[in-house]
PDB file of C-alpha atoms in Angstrom:
ATOM      1  CA  MET I  66     -13.952 -24.160 -43.330  1.00 47.00           C
ATOM      2  CA  THR I  67     -16.234 -22.094 -41.694  1.00 47.00           C
ATOM      3  CA  THR I  68     -15.912 -23.396 -38.085  1.00 47.00           C
ATOM      4  CA  GLY I  69     -11.497 -23.048 -38.714  1.00 47.00           C
ATOM      5  CA  ARG I  70     -12.719 -19.258 -39.528  1.00 46.00           C
ATOM      6  CA  ARG I  71     -14.560 -19.522 -35.974  1.00 42.00           C
ATOM      7  CA  TYR I  72     -11.578 -21.564 -34.040  1.00 37.00           C
ATOM      8  CA  PHE I  73      -8.947 -18.802 -35.284  1.00 37.00           C
ATOM      9  CA  GLY I  74     -11.146 -15.294 -33.874  1.00 44.00           C
ATOM     10  CA  VAL I  75     -12.222 -17.684 -31.111  1.00 38.00           C
ATOM     11  CA  LEU I  76      -8.280 -18.367 -31.473  1.00 36.00           C
ATOM     12  CA  ALA I  77      -7.175 -14.628 -31.090  1.00 41.00           C
ATOM     13  CA  GLY I  78      -9.790 -12.755 -29.478  1.00 43.00           C
ATOM     14  CA  ALA I  79      -8.792 -15.165 -26.765  1.00 39.00           C
ATOM     15  CA  VAL I  80      -4.732 -13.834 -27.317  1.00 34.00           C
ATOM     16  CA  ILE I  81      -5.566  -9.903 -27.747  1.00 37.00           C
ATOM     17  CA  SER I  82      -7.125 -10.531 -23.666  1.00 40.00           C
ATOM     18  CA  LEU I  83      -4.074 -11.996 -22.525  1.00 37.00           C
ATOM     19  CA  GLY I  84      -1.778  -8.749 -24.143  1.00 38.00           C
ATOM     20  CA  LEU I  85      -4.479  -6.959 -22.796  1.00 39.00           C
ATOM     21  CA  ALA I  86      -4.367  -8.244 -20.098  1.00 41.00           C
ATOM     22  CA  ALA I  87      -0.708  -8.702 -18.807  1.00 39.00           C
ATOM     23  CA  SER I  88      -0.492  -4.807 -20.028  1.00 38.00           C
ATOM     24  CA  SER I  89      -2.774  -3.688 -17.665  1.00 69.00           C
ATOM     25  CA  LYS I  90       0.116  -4.905 -14.630  1.00 82.00           C
ATOM     26  CA  ALA I  91       1.174  -1.233 -14.361  1.00 84.00           C
ATOM     27  CA  ALA I  92       4.839  -1.094 -12.702  1.00 89.00           C
ATOM     28  CA  LEU I  93       5.624  -0.544  -9.145  1.00 96.00           C
ATOM     29  CA  VAL I  94       5.831   3.654  -8.349  1.00 97.00           C
ATOM     30  CA  LEU I  95       6.745   5.869  -5.520  1.00 97.00           C
ATOM     31  CA  VAL I  96       5.572   9.443  -5.379  1.00 98.00           C
ATOM     32  CA  LEU I  97       7.430  12.925  -3.365  1.00 98.00           C
ATOM     33  CA  THR I  98       4.978  15.781  -3.114  1.00 98.00           C
ATOM     34  CA  GLU I  99       5.371  18.968  -1.076  1.00 98.00           C
ATOM     35  CA  PRO I 100       2.788  21.334  -0.887  1.00 98.00           C
ATOM     36  CA  GLY I 101       3.255  23.903  -4.209  1.00 97.00           C
ATOM     37  CA  TYR I 102       5.460  22.127  -6.092  1.00 98.00           C
ATOM     38  CA  ALA I 103       4.758  19.519  -8.946  1.00 98.00           C
ATOM     39  CA  SER I 104       5.083  15.984  -8.157  1.00 98.00           C
ATOM     40  CA  GLU I 105       7.994  13.775  -8.612  1.00 98.00           C
ATOM     41  CA  THR I 106       7.564  10.496  -9.380  1.00 97.00           C
ATOM     42  CA  ILE I 107      10.770   7.423  -9.631  1.00 97.00           C
ATOM     43  CA  THR I 108       9.749   4.591 -11.250  1.00 96.00           C
ATOM     44  CA  ASP I 109      11.056   1.403 -10.626  1.00 95.00           C
ATOM     45  CA  GLY I 110      13.992   0.695 -13.294  1.00 94.00           C
ATOM     46  CA  GLY I 111      13.437   4.039 -14.204  1.00 94.00           C
ATOM     47  CA  ALA I 112      16.652   7.062 -14.193  1.00 92.00           C
ATOM     48  CA  SER I 113      15.613   8.169 -10.451  1.00 94.00           C
ATOM     49  CA  ASP I 114      16.225   4.037  -8.992  1.00 96.00           C
ATOM     50  CA  ILE I 115      19.707   3.514  -7.821  1.00 95.00           C
ATOM     51  CA  ASP I 116      18.990  -0.207  -8.105  1.00 86.00           C
ATOM     52  CA  HIS I 117      17.153  -0.375 -10.900  1.00 80.00           C
ATOM     53  CA  THR I 118      18.120  -3.437 -12.025  1.00 81.00           C
ATOM     54  CA  ALA I 119      15.791  -5.250  -9.525  1.00 84.00           C
ATOM     55  CA  ASN I 120      12.388  -5.774 -10.191  1.00 90.00           C
ATOM     56  CA  GLY I 121       9.430  -4.640  -7.988  1.00 94.00           C
ATOM     57  CA  SER I 122      12.002  -2.152  -5.387  1.00 96.00           C
ATOM     58  CA  ILE I 123      12.602   0.749  -5.941  1.00 97.00           C
ATOM     59  CA  GLU I 124      16.519   3.193  -4.364  1.00 97.00           C
ATOM     60  CA  PHE I 125      16.447   6.005  -4.509  1.00 97.00           C
ATOM     61  CA  VAL I 126      18.359   8.903  -2.303  1.00 97.00           C
ATOM     62  CA  GLY I 127      18.537  12.886  -2.801  1.00 96.00           C
ATOM     63  CA  THR I 128      16.836  16.087  -2.787  1.00 96.00           C
ATOM     64  CA  TYR I 129      13.580  17.182  -3.406  1.00 97.00           C
ATOM     65  CA  HIS I 130      12.652  21.132  -2.831  1.00 97.00           C
ATOM     66  CA  ASP I 131      12.849  21.143   0.297  1.00 98.00           C
ATOM     67  CA  PHE I 132      13.669  18.403   1.581  1.00 98.00           C
ATOM     68  CA  THR I 133      16.425  15.905   1.079  1.00 97.00           C
ATOM     69  CA  THR I 134      15.384  12.648   0.759  1.00 97.00           C
ATOM     70  CA  THR I 135      17.058   8.734   1.863  1.00 97.00           C
ATOM     71  CA  ILE I 136      14.677   6.367   1.440  1.00 97.00           C
ATOM     72  CA  ASP I 137      16.920   2.363   0.822  1.00 95.00           C
ATOM     73  CA  VAL I 138      13.553   0.804   0.009  1.00 95.00           C
ATOM     74  CA  ALA I 139      10.820   0.751  -1.349  1.00 97.00           C
ATOM     75  CA  THR I 140       8.615  -2.359  -1.667  1.00 97.00           C
ATOM     76  CA  SER I 141       6.306  -4.658  -3.804  1.00 97.00           C
ATOM     77  CA  ASN I 142       5.848  -8.079  -3.537  1.00 97.00           C
ATOM     78  CA  SER I 143       2.924  -7.810  -6.466  1.00 96.00           C
ATOM     79  CA  PRO I 144       1.406  -9.656  -7.385  1.00 96.00           C
ATOM     80  CA  GLY I 145       1.816 -11.863  -3.811  1.00 96.00           C
ATOM     81  CA  VAL I 146       2.881 -13.340  -2.013  1.00 95.00           C
ATOM     82  CA  GLY I 147       2.385 -15.967   0.950  1.00 91.00           C
ATOM     83  CA  GLY I 148      -1.341 -15.619   0.866  1.00 89.00           C
ATOM     84  CA  GLY I 149      -1.297 -12.027   0.831  1.00 96.00           C
ATOM     85  CA  GLY I 150       0.742  -8.899  -1.074  1.00 97.00           C
ATOM     86  CA  GLU I 151       2.515  -6.112   0.768  1.00 98.00           C
ATOM     87  CA  ILE I 152       3.200  -2.668  -0.320  1.00 98.00           C
ATOM     88  CA  SER I 153       5.750  -0.897   2.143  1.00 98.00           C
ATOM     89  CA  LEU I 154       8.700   1.778   2.723  1.00 98.00           C
ATOM     90  CA  ASP I 155      11.849   0.857   4.554  1.00 97.00           C
ATOM     91  CA  ALA I 156      14.106   2.517   6.225  1.00 97.00           C
ATOM     92  CA  VAL I 157      13.547   6.006   5.621  1.00 98.00           C
ATOM     93  CA  GLN I 158      14.839   9.287   6.819  1.00 98.00           C
ATOM     94  CA  ILE I 159      14.322  12.526   5.504  1.00 98.00           C
ATOM     95  CA  LYS I 160      14.629  16.328   7.072  1.00 97.00           C
ATOM     96  CA  THR I 161      15.074  19.961   5.261  1.00 96.00           C
ATOM     97  CA  ASN I 162      17.829  21.047   3.751  1.00 96.00           C
ATOM     98  CA  ALA I 163      20.916  22.592   4.722  1.00 92.00           C
ATOM     99  CA  GLY I 164      20.279  26.026   5.036  1.00 93.00           C
ATOM    100  CA  THR I 165      15.829  26.098   4.884  1.00 95.00           C
ATOM    101  CA  PRO I 166      14.249  28.892   6.291  1.00 96.00           C
ATOM    102  CA  THR I 167      12.526  28.124  10.242  1.00 96.00           C
ATOM    103  CA  GLY I 168       9.787  27.219  10.122  1.00 97.00           C
ATOM    104  CA  ARG I 169       7.370  23.346   9.486  1.00 97.00           C
ATOM    105  CA  TYR I 170       7.101  22.307   6.165  1.00 98.00           C
ATOM    106  CA  SER I 171       5.278  19.251   4.247  1.00 98.00           C
ATOM    107  CA  LEU I 172       5.843  16.251   1.711  1.00 98.00           C
ATOM    108  CA  THR I 173       4.029  13.558   1.661  1.00 98.00           C
ATOM    109  CA  LEU I 174       5.055   9.545   0.046  1.00 98.00           C
ATOM    110  CA  ALA I 175       3.509   7.221  -2.174  1.00 98.00           C
ATOM    111  CA  VAL I 176       3.984   3.536  -3.096  1.00 98.00           C
ATOM    112  CA  GLU I 177       2.454   2.138  -5.591  1.00 98.00           C
ATOM    113  CA  ASP I 178       1.973  -0.650  -7.461  1.00 97.00           C
ATOM    114  CA  ASN I 179      -0.928  -2.853  -9.232  1.00 96.00           C
ATOM    115  CA  GLY I 180      -2.131  -6.558 -10.198  1.00 96.00           C
ATOM    116  CA  PHE I 181      -1.669  -8.579  -6.709  1.00 97.00           C
ATOM    117  CA  THR I 182      -3.907 -11.953  -6.925  1.00 96.00           C
ATOM    118  CA  LEU I 183      -2.697 -13.127  -3.308  1.00 96.00           C
ATOM    119  CA  PRO I 184      -5.425 -13.622  -1.076  1.00 96.00           C
ATOM    120  CA  ALA I 185      -7.484 -14.471  -4.966  1.00 94.00           C
ATOM    121  CA  THR I 186     -10.608 -14.296  -3.406  1.00 93.00           C
ATOM    122  CA  GLY I 187     -13.336 -13.440  -0.547  1.00 95.00           C
ATOM    123  CA  THR I 188     -12.908 -10.825   2.049  1.00 96.00           C
ATOM    124  CA  VAL I 189      -9.598  -9.996   3.471  1.00 97.00           C
ATOM    125  CA  SER I 190      -7.861  -6.935   6.529  1.00 97.00           C
ATOM    126  CA  LEU I 191      -6.109  -4.007   5.265  1.00 97.00           C
ATOM    127  CA  THR I 192      -3.296  -3.040   7.350  1.00 98.00           C
ATOM    128  CA  SER I 193      -1.097  -0.289   8.060  1.00 98.00           C
ATOM    129  CA  THR I 194       2.275  -0.134  10.025  1.00 98.00           C
ATOM    130  CA  LEU I 195       3.756   3.177  11.037  1.00 98.00           C
ATOM    131  CA  GLY I 196       6.812   3.555  12.943  1.00 98.00           C
ATOM    132  CA  GLY I 197      10.035   4.309  13.135  1.00 98.00           C
ATOM    133  CA  SER I 198      12.052   7.835  15.204  1.00 97.00           C
ATOM    134  CA  ILE I 199      11.675  11.052  15.291  1.00 96.00           C
ATOM    135  CA  THR I 200      15.714  11.490  16.048  1.00 94.00           C
ATOM    136  CA  THR I 201      15.749  15.258  15.802  1.00 94.00           C
ATOM    137  CA  ALA I 202      12.361  16.522  17.033  1.00 94.00           C
ATOM    138  CA  ALA I 203       9.735  19.216  17.845  1.00 96.00           C
ATOM    139  CA  VAL I 204       7.264  19.519  19.702  1.00 96.00           C
ATOM    140  CA  GLY I 205       4.087  19.403  16.462  1.00 97.00           C
ATOM    141  CA  ASP I 206       6.420  17.306  14.593  1.00 97.00           C
ATOM    142  CA  THR I 207       3.086  15.365  12.707  1.00 98.00           C
ATOM    143  CA  ILE I 208       4.013  11.662  11.083  1.00 98.00           C
ATOM    144  CA  SER I 209       0.686   9.375   9.110  1.00 98.00           C
ATOM    145  CA  GLN I 210       0.226   6.735   7.466  1.00 98.00           C
ATOM    146  CA  THR I 211      -2.557   4.849   5.674  1.00 98.00           C
ATOM    147  CA  SER I 212      -3.463   2.160   3.300  1.00 98.00           C
ATOM    148  CA  PHE I 213      -4.843   2.022   0.400  1.00 98.00           C
ATOM    149  CA  ILE I 214      -6.358  -1.070  -1.353  1.00 98.00           C
ATOM    150  CA  ASP I 215      -8.080  -1.035  -5.115  1.00 97.00           C
ATOM    151  CA  THR I 216     -10.077  -4.198  -6.117  1.00 97.00           C
ATOM    152  CA  ALA I 217     -10.349  -2.719  -9.601  1.00 96.00           C
ATOM    153  CA  ASN I 218      -6.653  -2.982  -9.858  1.00 96.00           C
ATOM    154  CA  ASN I 219      -5.986   0.407 -11.027  1.00 95.00           C
ATOM    155  CA  ALA I 220      -2.050   1.776 -10.733  1.00 92.00           C
ATOM    156  CA  ASN I 221      -3.248   4.628  -8.531  1.00 92.00           C
ATOM    157  CA  ALA I 222      -4.632   2.970  -5.262  1.00 96.00           C
ATOM    158  CA  SER I 223      -5.042   6.207  -3.754  1.00 96.00           C
ATOM    159  CA  VAL I 224      -7.033   7.956  -5.878  1.00 94.00           C
ATOM    160  CA  SER I 225     -10.246   6.278  -5.492  1.00 90.00           C
ATOM    161  CA  PRO I 226     -10.320   3.575  -3.378  1.00 96.00           C
ATOM    162  CA  THR I 227     -11.867   1.013  -2.726  1.00 96.00           C
ATOM    163  CA  ALA I 228     -11.128   1.046   1.082  1.00 96.00           C
ATOM    164  CA  THR I 229      -8.664   2.531   3.045  1.00 97.00           C
ATOM    165  CA  ALA I 230      -7.057   1.026   7.004  1.00 96.00           C
ATOM    166  CA  PRO I 231      -7.428   3.704   9.440  1.00 96.00           C
ATOM    167  CA  VAL I 232      -5.439   5.670   9.980  1.00 97.00           C
ATOM    168  CA  ALA I 233      -1.914   5.537  12.067  1.00 97.00           C
ATOM    169  CA  SER I 234      -0.407   8.573  12.561  1.00 97.00           C
ATOM    170  CA  TYR I 235       2.133  10.304  15.600  1.00 97.00           C
ATOM    171  CA  SER I 236       2.257  13.610  16.958  1.00 97.00           C
ATOM    172  CA  SER I 237       5.532  14.710  18.605  1.00 97.00           C
ATOM    173  CA  SER I 238       5.269  16.316  22.155  1.00 94.00           C
ATOM    174  CA  SER I 239       8.650  16.919  23.102  1.00 96.00           C
ATOM    175  CA  ASN I 240      12.007  18.523  21.623  1.00 96.00           C
ATOM    176  CA  SER I 241      13.898  14.817  23.046  1.00 96.00           C
ATOM    177  CA  PRO I 242      14.822  11.538  20.888  1.00 96.00           C
ATOM    178  CA  GLN I 243      11.668   9.328  20.697  1.00 97.00           C
ATOM    179  CA  ALA I 244      10.400   6.713  19.063  1.00 97.00           C
ATOM    180  CA  TYR I 245       6.888   5.826  18.220  1.00 97.00           C
ATOM    181  CA  ALA I 246       4.621   2.858  16.337  1.00 98.00           C
ATOM    182  CA  GLN I 247       1.367   1.734  15.004  1.00 97.00           C
ATOM    183  CA  THR I 248      -0.701  -0.626  13.624  1.00 97.00           C
ATOM    184  CA  THR I 249      -4.066  -0.401  12.246  1.00 98.00           C
ATOM    185  CA  SER I 250      -6.308  -2.665   9.990  1.00 97.00           C
ATOM    186  CA  ASN I 251      -9.355  -2.875   7.958  1.00 96.00           C
ATOM    187  CA  PRO I 252     -11.013  -6.637   8.388  1.00 95.00           C
ATOM    188  CA  SER I 253     -13.320  -6.476   5.441  1.00 92.00           C
ATOM    189  CA  THR I 254     -12.819  -6.127   2.505  1.00 95.00           C
ATOM    190  CA  LEU I 255     -14.493  -8.220  -0.463  1.00 96.00           C
ATOM    191  CA  LEU I 256     -12.159  -9.259  -3.257  1.00 96.00           C
ATOM    192  CA  SER I 257     -13.482 -10.451  -6.744  1.00 94.00           C
ATOM    193  CA  GLY I 258     -10.182 -10.550  -8.379  1.00 95.00           C
ATOM    194  CA  PRO I 259      -6.626  -9.203  -8.641  1.00 96.00           C
ATOM    195  CA  TYR I 260      -7.069  -5.482  -7.382  1.00 97.00           C
ATOM    196  CA  SER I 261      -4.016  -2.473  -6.258  1.00 97.00           C
ATOM    197  CA  LEU I 262      -2.379  -1.272  -3.477  1.00 98.00           C
ATOM    198  CA  ALA I 263      -1.345   1.778  -1.933  1.00 98.00           C
ATOM    199  CA  ASP I 264       0.792   2.908   1.251  1.00 98.00           C
ATOM    200  CA  VAL I 265       1.685   7.368   1.455  1.00 98.00           C
ATOM    201  CA  VAL I 266       3.203   9.095   4.467  1.00 98.00           C
ATOM    202  CA  ALA I 267       2.922  12.648   5.500  1.00 98.00           C
ATOM    203  CA  LEU I 268       4.494  14.075   7.529  1.00 98.00           C
ATOM    204  CA  SER I 269       4.638  18.339   8.700  1.00 98.00           C
ATOM    205  CA  ILE I 270       8.708  18.858  10.442  1.00 97.00           C
ATOM    206  CA  ALA I 271      10.355  21.701  11.525  1.00 97.00           C
ATOM    207  CA  ASN I 272      12.947  22.513   9.347  1.00 96.00           C
ATOM    208  CA  THR I 273      15.315  21.440  12.271  1.00 95.00           C
ATOM    209  CA  SER I 274      14.038  18.061  12.306  1.00 97.00           C
ATOM    210  CA  VAL I 275      14.960  14.821  11.520  1.00 97.00           C
ATOM    211  CA  ILE I 276      12.611  11.908  11.134  1.00 97.00           C
ATOM    212  CA  ASN I 277      13.297   7.787  10.428  1.00 98.00           C
ATOM    213  CA  ALA I 278      10.103   6.118   9.727  1.00 98.00           C
ATOM    214  CA  ASN I 279       8.934   2.935   7.719  1.00 98.00           C
ATOM    215  CA  ALA I 280       5.761   1.880   6.944  1.00 98.00           C
ATOM    216  CA  ASP I 281       3.894  -1.041   6.165  1.00 98.00           C
ATOM    217  CA  THR I 282       0.438  -2.239   4.313  1.00 98.00           C
ATOM    218  CA  GLN I 283      -0.141  -5.784   4.353  1.00 97.00           C
ATOM    219  CA  THR I 284      -3.912  -7.985   3.167  1.00 97.00           C
ATOM    220  CA  ALA I 285      -3.988 -11.506   4.189  1.00 96.00           C
ATOM    221  CA  ALA I 286      -7.237 -13.726   4.381  1.00 95.00           C
ATOM    222  CA  SER I 287     -10.542 -12.072   7.467  1.00 90.00           C
ATOM    223  CA  VAL I 288     -10.301 -14.720   9.528  1.00 78.00           C
ATOM    224  CA  PRO I 289     -13.622 -15.114  10.793  1.00 65.00           C
ATOM    225  CA  GLU I 290     -14.517 -13.175  14.994  1.00 54.00           C
ATOM    226  CA  PRO I 291     -15.904 -16.279  17.384  1.00 51.00           C
ATOM    227  CA  THR I 292     -19.012 -14.844  17.609  1.00 44.00           C
ATOM    228  CA  SER I 293     -19.449 -15.578  13.729  1.00 41.00           C
ATOM    229  CA  LEU I 294     -17.579 -18.620  13.561  1.00 39.00           C
ATOM    230  CA  VAL I 295     -19.852 -19.989  16.995  1.00 41.00           C
ATOM    231  CA  LEU I 296     -23.192 -18.552  15.106  1.00 41.00           C
ATOM    232  CA  LEU I 297     -22.073 -20.480  11.377  1.00 40.00           C
ATOM    233  CA  ALA I 298     -22.256 -23.607  14.067  1.00 41.00           C
ATOM    234  CA  CYS I 299     -24.784 -23.107  15.327  1.00 45.00           C
ATOM    235  CA  GLY I 300     -26.905 -22.208  12.005  1.00 44.00           C
ATOM    236  CA  GLY I 301     -25.279 -26.033  10.111  1.00 46.00           C
ATOM    237  CA  LEU I 302     -26.993 -27.925  13.926  1.00 42.00           C
ATOM    238  CA  PHE I 303     -30.589 -25.666  13.527  1.00 44.00           C
ATOM    239  CA  LEU I 304     -30.437 -26.922   9.014  1.00 46.00           C
ATOM    240  CA  HIS I 305     -28.993 -31.083   9.924  1.00 44.00           C
ATOM    241  CA  ARG I 306     -32.093 -31.078  12.983  1.00 48.00           C
ATOM    242  CA  ARG I 307     -33.909 -30.261  10.135  1.00 50.00           C
ATOM    243  CA  ARG I 308     -32.866 -32.481   7.908  1.00 52.00           C
ATOM    244  CA  LYS I 309     -33.272 -35.443  10.215  1.00 50.00           C
ATOM    245  CA  ALA I 310     -36.437 -34.373  11.878  1.00 54.00           C
ATOM    246  CA  ALA I 311     -38.038 -34.457   8.437  1.00 57.00           C
ATOM    247  CA  LYS I 312     -36.437 -37.555   6.385  1.00 56.00           C
TER     248      LYS I 312
END
């Protein structure tokens, strides 16, 4: 009887543990923030998500304080596909509302998700890819992207990141329409379990400007540099010769 109770206790503990693990997966969120105002959070499947039936994607079209925002899709492939995690903002168009007073306005868009399990372990690269156009530009318009990874798998990777990729950024130097593209990477984050990602875009534009953007954050298993491979090969050869000499 004691053995049966012990078995039941272990089984119950395992079920509870599985329940806690499952509940730790948060929903994909998109957060809009303008200085001086409360942030607005759009949750995957929530009332403000136009594409509310599709899991892992958010579509948002609307106004947020001084801005008119069109986000064709914010996506996450959590837990990962093809060996890596990916979170992105695609086909984004930002402009200020009609009648907004002359001046410069700032907005931050953050898409965040957790529960990524690919790659499962080992050293990974964290890559930011930012591109788009400014169709109605003003000198000094800026846009930047920062990618965040949190190996503790917290829901908001941008709050307590383990690592970030170098900032990808662009600044307008003319009033003419222009395109931009930049990729940056941090190759040295060590994983030991599930993790979270955040893709954060910050912009500052004149009240007359219209900016279009695509921003992508990806993880992939790091490939050793050629020098590292040579050192590993030399180390293996040295050990082989020592063992052979000892016989």
